[in-house]
PDB file of C-alpha atoms in Angstrom:
ATOM      1  CA  UNK Z 603     149.424 -27.625  21.052  1.00 88.00           C
ATOM      2  CA  UNK Z 604     146.838 -29.706  19.109  1.00 94.00           C
ATOM      3  CA  UNK Z 605     143.937 -27.629  20.432  1.00 96.00           C
ATOM      4  CA  UNK Z 606     144.566 -23.969  19.619  1.00 97.00           C
ATOM      5  CA  UNK Z 607     141.471 -22.448  21.227  1.00 97.00           C
ATOM      6  CA  UNK Z 608     138.550 -23.450  23.391  1.00 98.00           C
ATOM      7  CA  UNK Z 609     135.633 -21.698  25.061  1.00 98.00           C
ATOM      8  CA  UNK Z 610     132.540 -22.193  27.180  1.00 98.00           C
ATOM      9  CA  UNK Z 611     129.480 -20.024  26.525  1.00 97.00           C
ATOM     10  CA  UNK Z 612     125.953 -19.547  27.836  1.00 96.00           C
ATOM     11  CA  UNK Z 613     123.227 -18.338  25.499  1.00 95.00           C
ATOM     12  CA  UNK Z 614     125.840 -16.988  23.087  1.00 95.00           C
ATOM     13  CA  UNK Z 615     127.881 -15.189  25.773  1.00 96.00           C
ATOM     14  CA  UNK Z 616     131.476 -16.421  26.114  1.00 97.00           C
ATOM     15  CA  UNK Z 617     132.089 -17.013  29.822  1.00 97.00           C
ATOM     16  CA  UNK Z 618     135.676 -18.264  29.541  1.00 97.00           C
ATOM     17  CA  UNK Z 619     138.156 -18.991  26.776  1.00 97.00           C
ATOM     18  CA  UNK Z 620     141.772 -20.038  26.366  1.00 97.00           C
ATOM     19  CA  UNK Z 621     144.277 -20.358  23.535  1.00 96.00           C
ATOM     20  CA  UNK Z 622     146.177 -18.250  21.062  1.00 92.00           C
ATOM     21  CA  UNK Z 623     146.004 -17.295  17.409  1.00 94.00           C
ATOM     22  CA  UNK Z 624     148.539 -18.235  14.758  1.00 91.00           C
ATOM     23  CA  UNK Z 625     150.457 -15.826  12.534  1.00 87.00           C
ATOM     24  CA  UNK Z 626     147.847 -15.648   9.773  1.00 91.00           C
ATOM     25  CA  UNK Z 627     144.831 -15.313  12.081  1.00 94.00           C
ATOM     26  CA  UNK Z 628     143.553 -18.753  11.150  1.00 95.00           C
ATOM     27  CA  UNK Z 629     142.570 -19.756  14.682  1.00 97.00           C
ATOM     28  CA  UNK Z 630     140.418 -16.661  15.166  1.00 96.00           C
ATOM     29  CA  UNK Z 631     138.755 -17.204  11.778  1.00 96.00           C
ATOM     30  CA  UNK Z 632     137.981 -20.827  12.651  1.00 97.00           C
ATOM     31  CA  UNK Z 633     136.677 -19.781  16.092  1.00 97.00           C
ATOM     32  CA  UNK Z 634     134.396 -17.161  14.542  1.00 96.00           C
ATOM     33  CA  UNK Z 635     133.164 -19.624  11.925  1.00 97.00           C
ATOM     34  CA  UNK Z 636     132.275 -22.399  14.381  1.00 97.00           C
ATOM     35  CA  UNK Z 637     130.670 -19.881  16.750  1.00 96.00           C
ATOM     36  CA  UNK Z 638     128.318 -18.695  14.001  1.00 95.00           C
ATOM     37  CA  UNK Z 639     126.927 -22.169  13.265  1.00 95.00           C
ATOM     38  CA  UNK Z 640     123.327 -22.639  14.383  1.00 92.00           C
ATOM     39  CA  UNK Z 641     123.011 -24.899  17.475  1.00 90.00           C
ATOM     40  CA  UNK Z 642     121.552 -28.390  17.209  1.00 88.00           C
ATOM     41  CA  UNK Z 643     121.090 -31.294  19.634  1.00 86.00           C
ATOM     42  CA  UNK Z 644     124.432 -32.781  18.551  1.00 87.00           C
ATOM     43  CA  UNK Z 645     127.806 -31.793  17.125  1.00 92.00           C
ATOM     44  CA  UNK Z 646     128.594 -28.917  14.768  1.00 95.00           C
ATOM     45  CA  UNK Z 647     131.757 -28.936  12.657  1.00 96.00           C
ATOM     46  CA  UNK Z 648     133.485 -26.521  10.292  1.00 97.00           C
ATOM     47  CA  UNK Z 649     136.625 -26.434   8.165  1.00 97.00           C
ATOM     48  CA  UNK Z 650     138.613 -23.216   8.045  1.00 96.00           C
ATOM     49  CA  UNK Z 651     141.927 -23.405   6.232  1.00 95.00           C
ATOM     50  CA  UNK Z 652     144.189 -25.858   8.022  1.00 95.00           C
ATOM     51  CA  UNK Z 653     142.053 -25.699  11.177  1.00 97.00           C
ATOM     52  CA  UNK Z 654     138.899 -27.493  12.232  1.00 98.00           C
ATOM     53  CA  UNK Z 655     136.197 -26.101  14.473  1.00 98.00           C
ATOM     54  CA  UNK Z 656     134.055 -28.270  16.702  1.00 97.00           C
ATOM     55  CA  UNK Z 657     131.121 -27.355  18.927  1.00 97.00           C
ATOM     56  CA  UNK Z 658     128.737 -29.142  21.257  1.00 94.00           C
ATOM     57  CA  UNK Z 659     125.646 -27.814  23.018  1.00 91.00           C
ATOM     58  CA  UNK Z 660     124.010 -28.734  26.284  1.00 90.00           C
ATOM     59  CA  UNK Z 661     120.312 -27.817  26.381  1.00 88.00           C
ATOM     60  CA  UNK Z 662     119.408 -27.366  30.040  1.00 89.00           C
ATOM     61  CA  UNK Z 663     115.804 -26.896  31.116  1.00 82.00           C
ATOM     62  CA  UNK Z 664     115.420 -24.072  33.620  1.00 78.00           C
ATOM     63  CA  UNK Z 665     112.099 -23.263  35.283  1.00 62.00           C
ATOM     64  CA  UNK Z 666     111.363 -19.568  35.763  1.00 54.00           C
ATOM     65  CA  UNK Z 667     108.479 -17.713  37.369  1.00 50.00           C
ATOM     66  CA  UNK Z 668     106.805 -14.890  35.522  1.00 44.00           C
ATOM     67  CA  UNK Z 669     104.480 -12.264  36.988  1.00 42.00           C
ATOM     68  CA  UNK Z 670     101.431 -11.871  34.797  1.00 45.00           C
ATOM     69  CA  UNK Z 671      97.970 -10.328  34.951  1.00 45.00           C
ATOM     70  CA  UNK Z 672      96.561 -13.633  36.165  1.00 42.00           C
ATOM     71  CA  UNK Z 673      99.174 -14.267  38.886  1.00 44.00           C
ATOM     72  CA  UNK Z 674     102.449 -16.153  38.764  1.00 46.00           C
ATOM     73  CA  UNK Z 675     102.898 -18.731  36.067  1.00 49.00           C
ATOM     74  CA  UNK Z 676     105.692 -21.237  35.588  1.00 56.00           C
ATOM     75  CA  UNK Z 677     107.582 -20.860  32.345  1.00 62.00           C
ATOM     76  CA  UNK Z 678     110.029 -23.268  30.751  1.00 68.00           C
ATOM     77  CA  UNK Z 679     113.287 -21.830  29.467  1.00 80.00           C
ATOM     78  CA  UNK Z 680     116.300 -23.556  27.990  1.00 84.00           C
ATOM     79  CA  UNK Z 681     119.791 -22.439  28.980  1.00 92.00           C
ATOM     80  CA  UNK Z 682     122.050 -23.127  26.021  1.00 93.00           C
ATOM     81  CA  UNK Z 683     125.568 -24.058  27.120  1.00 96.00           C
ATOM     82  CA  UNK Z 684     128.120 -24.170  24.304  1.00 96.00           C
ATOM     83  CA  UNK Z 685     131.491 -25.925  24.361  1.00 97.00           C
ATOM     84  CA  UNK Z 686     133.747 -25.083  21.421  1.00 98.00           C
ATOM     85  CA  UNK Z 687     137.278 -25.715  20.242  1.00 98.00           C
ATOM     86  CA  UNK Z 688     139.584 -25.172  17.288  1.00 98.00           C
ATOM     87  CA  UNK Z 689     142.130 -27.911  16.601  1.00 97.00           C
ATOM     88  CA  UNK Z 690     144.734 -29.054  14.083  1.00 96.00           C
ATOM     89  CA  UNK Z 691     143.520 -32.246  12.329  1.00 96.00           C
ATOM     90  CA  UNK Z 692     147.145 -33.177  11.560  1.00 95.00           C
ATOM     91  CA  UNK Z 693     147.851 -33.419  15.290  1.00 93.00           C
ATOM     92  CA  UNK Z 694     144.511 -34.496  16.698  1.00 92.00           C
ATOM     93  CA  UNK Z 695     141.655 -36.640  15.397  1.00 90.00           C
ATOM     94  CA  UNK Z 696     138.041 -35.517  15.522  1.00 92.00           C
ATOM     95  CA  UNK Z 697     137.207 -38.228  18.074  1.00 87.00           C
ATOM     96  CA  UNK Z 698     139.846 -36.899  20.460  1.00 88.00           C
ATOM     97  CA  UNK Z 699     138.556 -33.339  20.003  1.00 92.00           C
ATOM     98  CA  UNK Z 700     135.049 -34.603  20.812  1.00 90.00           C
ATOM     99  CA  UNK Z 701     136.355 -36.419  23.890  1.00 87.00           C
ATOM    100  CA  UNK Z 702     138.060 -33.202  25.023  1.00 91.00           C
ATOM    101  CA  UNK Z 703     134.854 -31.168  24.796  1.00 92.00           C
ATOM    102  CA  UNK Z 704     132.858 -33.906  26.495  1.00 89.00           C
ATOM    103  CA  UNK Z 705     135.315 -33.776  29.390  1.00 88.00           C
ATOM    104  CA  UNK Z 706     134.838 -29.995  29.612  1.00 93.00           C
ATOM    105  CA  UNK Z 707     131.066 -30.547  29.821  1.00 91.00           C
ATOM    106  CA  UNK Z 708     131.574 -32.694  32.923  1.00 88.00           C
ATOM    107  CA  UNK Z 709     134.310 -30.525  34.431  1.00 89.00           C
ATOM    108  CA  UNK Z 710     131.967 -27.519  34.332  1.00 92.00           C
ATOM    109  CA  UNK Z 711     128.923 -29.381  35.684  1.00 90.00           C
ATOM    110  CA  UNK Z 712     129.353 -28.228  39.330  1.00 90.00           C
ATOM    111  CA  UNK Z 713     130.191 -24.694  38.185  1.00 93.00           C
ATOM    112  CA  UNK Z 714     127.207 -24.016  35.941  1.00 93.00           C
ATOM    113  CA  UNK Z 715     124.968 -23.349  38.922  1.00 91.00           C
ATOM    114  CA  UNK Z 716     127.160 -20.461  40.107  1.00 93.00           C
ATOM    115  CA  UNK Z 717     125.666 -16.953  39.655  1.00 93.00           C
ATOM    116  CA  UNK Z 718     128.555 -15.695  37.508  1.00 94.00           C
ATOM    117  CA  UNK Z 719     128.065 -18.700  35.233  1.00 96.00           C
ATOM    118  CA  UNK Z 720     124.276 -18.650  35.144  1.00 94.00           C
ATOM    119  CA  UNK Z 721     123.725 -14.898  34.919  1.00 94.00           C
ATOM    120  CA  UNK Z 722     127.169 -13.392  34.289  1.00 96.00           C
ATOM    121  CA  UNK Z 723     128.193 -11.336  31.291  1.00 96.00           C
ATOM    122  CA  UNK Z 724     131.071 -11.613  28.833  1.00 97.00           C
ATOM    123  CA  UNK Z 725     134.096 -13.466  30.309  1.00 97.00           C
ATOM    124  CA  UNK Z 726     132.525 -13.505  33.777  1.00 97.00           C
ATOM    125  CA  UNK Z 727     134.141 -16.901  34.487  1.00 96.00           C
ATOM    126  CA  UNK Z 728     137.457 -16.052  32.818  1.00 97.00           C
ATOM    127  CA  UNK Z 729     139.540 -15.464  36.000  1.00 95.00           C
ATOM    128  CA  UNK Z 730     138.406 -18.674  37.673  1.00 94.00           C
ATOM    129  CA  UNK Z 731     138.052 -21.100  34.764  1.00 95.00           C
ATOM    130  CA  UNK Z 732     140.428 -20.044  31.963  1.00 96.00           C
ATOM    131  CA  UNK Z 733     143.473 -21.596  33.738  1.00 95.00           C
ATOM    132  CA  UNK Z 734     141.580 -24.900  34.113  1.00 94.00           C
ATOM    133  CA  UNK Z 735     140.508 -24.794  30.469  1.00 95.00           C
ATOM    134  CA  UNK Z 736     144.101 -24.180  29.343  1.00 94.00           C
ATOM    135  CA  UNK Z 737     145.341 -27.029  31.535  1.00 92.00           C
ATOM    136  CA  UNK Z 738     142.825 -29.408  29.977  1.00 91.00           C
ATOM    137  CA  UNK Z 739     143.951 -28.312  26.514  1.00 93.00           C
ATOM    138  CA  UNK Z 740     147.595 -28.954  27.383  1.00 90.00           C
ATOM    139  CA  UNK Z 741     146.779 -32.361  28.890  1.00 87.00           C
ATOM    140  CA  UNK Z 742     144.891 -33.655  25.852  1.00 83.00           C
ATOM    141  CA  UNK Z 743     147.305 -36.608  25.700  1.00 71.00           C
ATOM    142  CA  UNK Z 744     145.675 -38.018  28.827  1.00 70.00           C
ATOM    143  CA  UNK Z 745     142.668 -38.901  26.705  1.00 63.00           C
ATOM    144  CA  UNK Z 746     144.884 -41.277  24.744  1.00 58.00           C
ATOM    145  CA  UNK Z 747     143.615 -44.499  26.255  1.00 61.00           C
ATOM    146  CA  UNK Z 748     140.987 -46.124  24.047  1.00 47.00           C
ATOM    147  CA  UNK Z 749     138.717 -47.018  26.959  1.00 47.00           C
ATOM    148  CA  UNK Z 750     138.686 -43.404  28.168  1.00 60.00           C
ATOM    149  CA  UNK Z 751     137.969 -42.130  24.666  1.00 58.00           C
ATOM    150  CA  UNK Z 752     135.062 -44.552  24.176  1.00 62.00           C
ATOM    151  CA  UNK Z 753     133.649 -43.585  27.561  1.00 65.00           C
ATOM    152  CA  UNK Z 754     133.623 -39.889  26.670  1.00 62.00           C
ATOM    153  CA  UNK Z 755     131.952 -40.560  23.319  1.00 62.00           C
ATOM    154  CA  UNK Z 756     129.322 -42.730  25.018  1.00 69.00           C
ATOM    155  CA  UNK Z 757     128.645 -39.956  27.551  1.00 71.00           C
ATOM    156  CA  UNK Z 758     128.174 -37.517  24.673  1.00 72.00           C
ATOM    157  CA  UNK Z 759     125.457 -39.717  23.157  1.00 69.00           C
ATOM    158  CA  UNK Z 760     123.587 -39.620  26.479  1.00 75.00           C
ATOM    159  CA  UNK Z 761     123.803 -35.819  26.561  1.00 79.00           C
ATOM    160  CA  UNK Z 762     122.544 -35.617  22.964  1.00 70.00           C
ATOM    161  CA  UNK Z 763     119.564 -37.817  23.898  1.00 71.00           C
ATOM    162  CA  UNK Z 764     118.796 -35.525  26.854  1.00 74.00           C
ATOM    163  CA  UNK Z 765     119.131 -32.480  24.596  1.00 71.00           C
ATOM    164  CA  UNK Z 766     116.518 -33.868  22.232  1.00 67.00           C
ATOM    165  CA  UNK Z 767     114.131 -34.648  25.105  1.00 72.00           C
ATOM    166  CA  UNK Z 768     114.603 -31.163  26.621  1.00 70.00           C
ATOM    167  CA  UNK Z 769     113.985 -29.453  23.282  1.00 66.00           C
ATOM    168  CA  UNK Z 770     110.835 -31.526  22.761  1.00 66.00           C
ATOM    169  CA  UNK Z 771     109.680 -30.883  26.332  1.00 67.00           C
ATOM    170  CA  UNK Z 772     110.148 -27.149  25.874  1.00 63.00           C
ATOM    171  CA  UNK Z 773     108.092 -27.362  22.689  1.00 62.00           C
ATOM    172  CA  UNK Z 774     105.305 -29.144  24.561  1.00 56.00           C
ATOM    173  CA  UNK Z 775     105.449 -26.556  27.366  1.00 53.00           C
ATOM    174  CA  UNK Z 776     105.186 -23.710  24.860  1.00 50.00           C
ATOM    175  CA  UNK Z 777     102.187 -25.392  23.219  1.00 59.00           C
ATOM    176  CA  UNK Z 778     100.628 -25.778  26.668  1.00 55.00           C
ATOM    177  CA  UNK Z 779     101.165 -22.093  27.463  1.00 48.00           C
ATOM    178  CA  UNK Z 780      99.741 -21.097  24.084  1.00 57.00           C
ATOM    179  CA  UNK Z 781      96.700 -23.297  24.763  1.00 61.00           C
ATOM    180  CA  UNK Z 782      96.239 -21.666  28.184  1.00 56.00           C
ATOM    181  CA  UNK Z 783      96.551 -18.219  26.618  1.00 56.00           C
ATOM    182  CA  UNK Z 784      93.948 -19.164  24.011  1.00 63.00           C
ATOM    183  CA  UNK Z 785      91.532 -20.346  26.725  1.00 59.00           C
ATOM    184  CA  UNK Z 786      92.067 -17.138  28.702  1.00 57.00           C
ATOM    185  CA  UNK Z 787      91.369 -15.133  25.572  1.00 61.00           C
ATOM    186  CA  UNK Z 788      88.114 -17.061  25.026  1.00 63.00           C
ATOM    187  CA  UNK Z 789      87.123 -16.495  28.670  1.00 57.00           C
ATOM    188  CA  UNK Z 790      87.858 -12.805  28.259  1.00 58.00           C
ATOM    189  CA  UNK Z 791      85.594 -12.615  25.178  1.00 61.00           C
ATOM    190  CA  UNK Z 792      82.787 -14.426  27.035  1.00 58.00           C
ATOM    191  CA  UNK Z 793      83.165 -12.039  29.984  1.00 53.00           C
ATOM    192  CA  UNK Z 794      82.967  -9.011  27.686  1.00 58.00           C
ATOM    193  CA  UNK Z 795      79.865 -10.422  25.990  1.00 61.00           C
ATOM    194  CA  UNK Z 796      78.161 -11.074  29.336  1.00 57.00           C
ATOM    195  CA  UNK Z 797      79.082  -7.592  30.603  1.00 58.00           C
ATOM    196  CA  UNK Z 798      77.652  -6.054  27.466  1.00 56.00           C
ATOM    197  CA  UNK Z 799      74.404  -7.991  27.925  1.00 58.00           C
ATOM    198  CA  UNK Z 800      74.137  -6.810  31.565  1.00 55.00           C
ATOM    199  CA  UNK Z 801      74.680  -3.169  30.535  1.00 54.00           C
ATOM    200  CA  UNK Z 802      72.068  -3.510  27.795  1.00 51.00           C
ATOM    201  CA  UNK Z 803      69.564  -4.983  30.301  1.00 51.00           C
ATOM    202  CA  UNK Z 804      70.142  -2.131  32.777  1.00 52.00           C
ATOM    203  CA  UNK Z 805      69.795   0.459  30.034  1.00 51.00           C
ATOM    204  CA  UNK Z 806      66.438  -1.016  29.002  1.00 49.00           C
ATOM    205  CA  UNK Z 807      65.340  -0.987  32.658  1.00 50.00           C
ATOM    206  CA  UNK Z 808      66.234   2.686  32.963  1.00 51.00           C
ATOM    207  CA  UNK Z 809      64.728   3.640  29.617  1.00 42.00           C
TER     208      UNK Z 809
END
């Protein structure tokens, strides 16, 4: 099978995986190597012996509500979905491996809102999704048509553009929160100063 291993993860937690190692443990080594690469807005690639590792991230903005001393505040969080595979470059080109992972991104789209996907622990989606993942790996030949391949690669570019925008938006939201925190801190200092002045005035009155 051209693709030896594949997985879907959320925030570094593998939710489902499929595949098998070879005799010398090369697939596992390649899987560990690609998994350790720092996420970006695009593709990550590694070489490990005769295997190649490929990984793609989907940066999804998720709004959360936090309870603070000043009431509830909206916070911006990014869910980091990771789609990885290990493949044999002698049997499969990099473009086809990319098209495979792009297809997995879209296959999982309706599933990523499920509780065991969004909040589940290690291999929480294994029973339900591993068979589908394995089937997609075995049916890699169906991506053979050039038009289908180009479509998947075009879809990936759109996701990468969204990733960049989401990362930038999260950065702006963090700056906004930091600015709000700074203003609250200034207000707190002013309040303390005023309170101190009131106490001093009362003490002089009572002196």
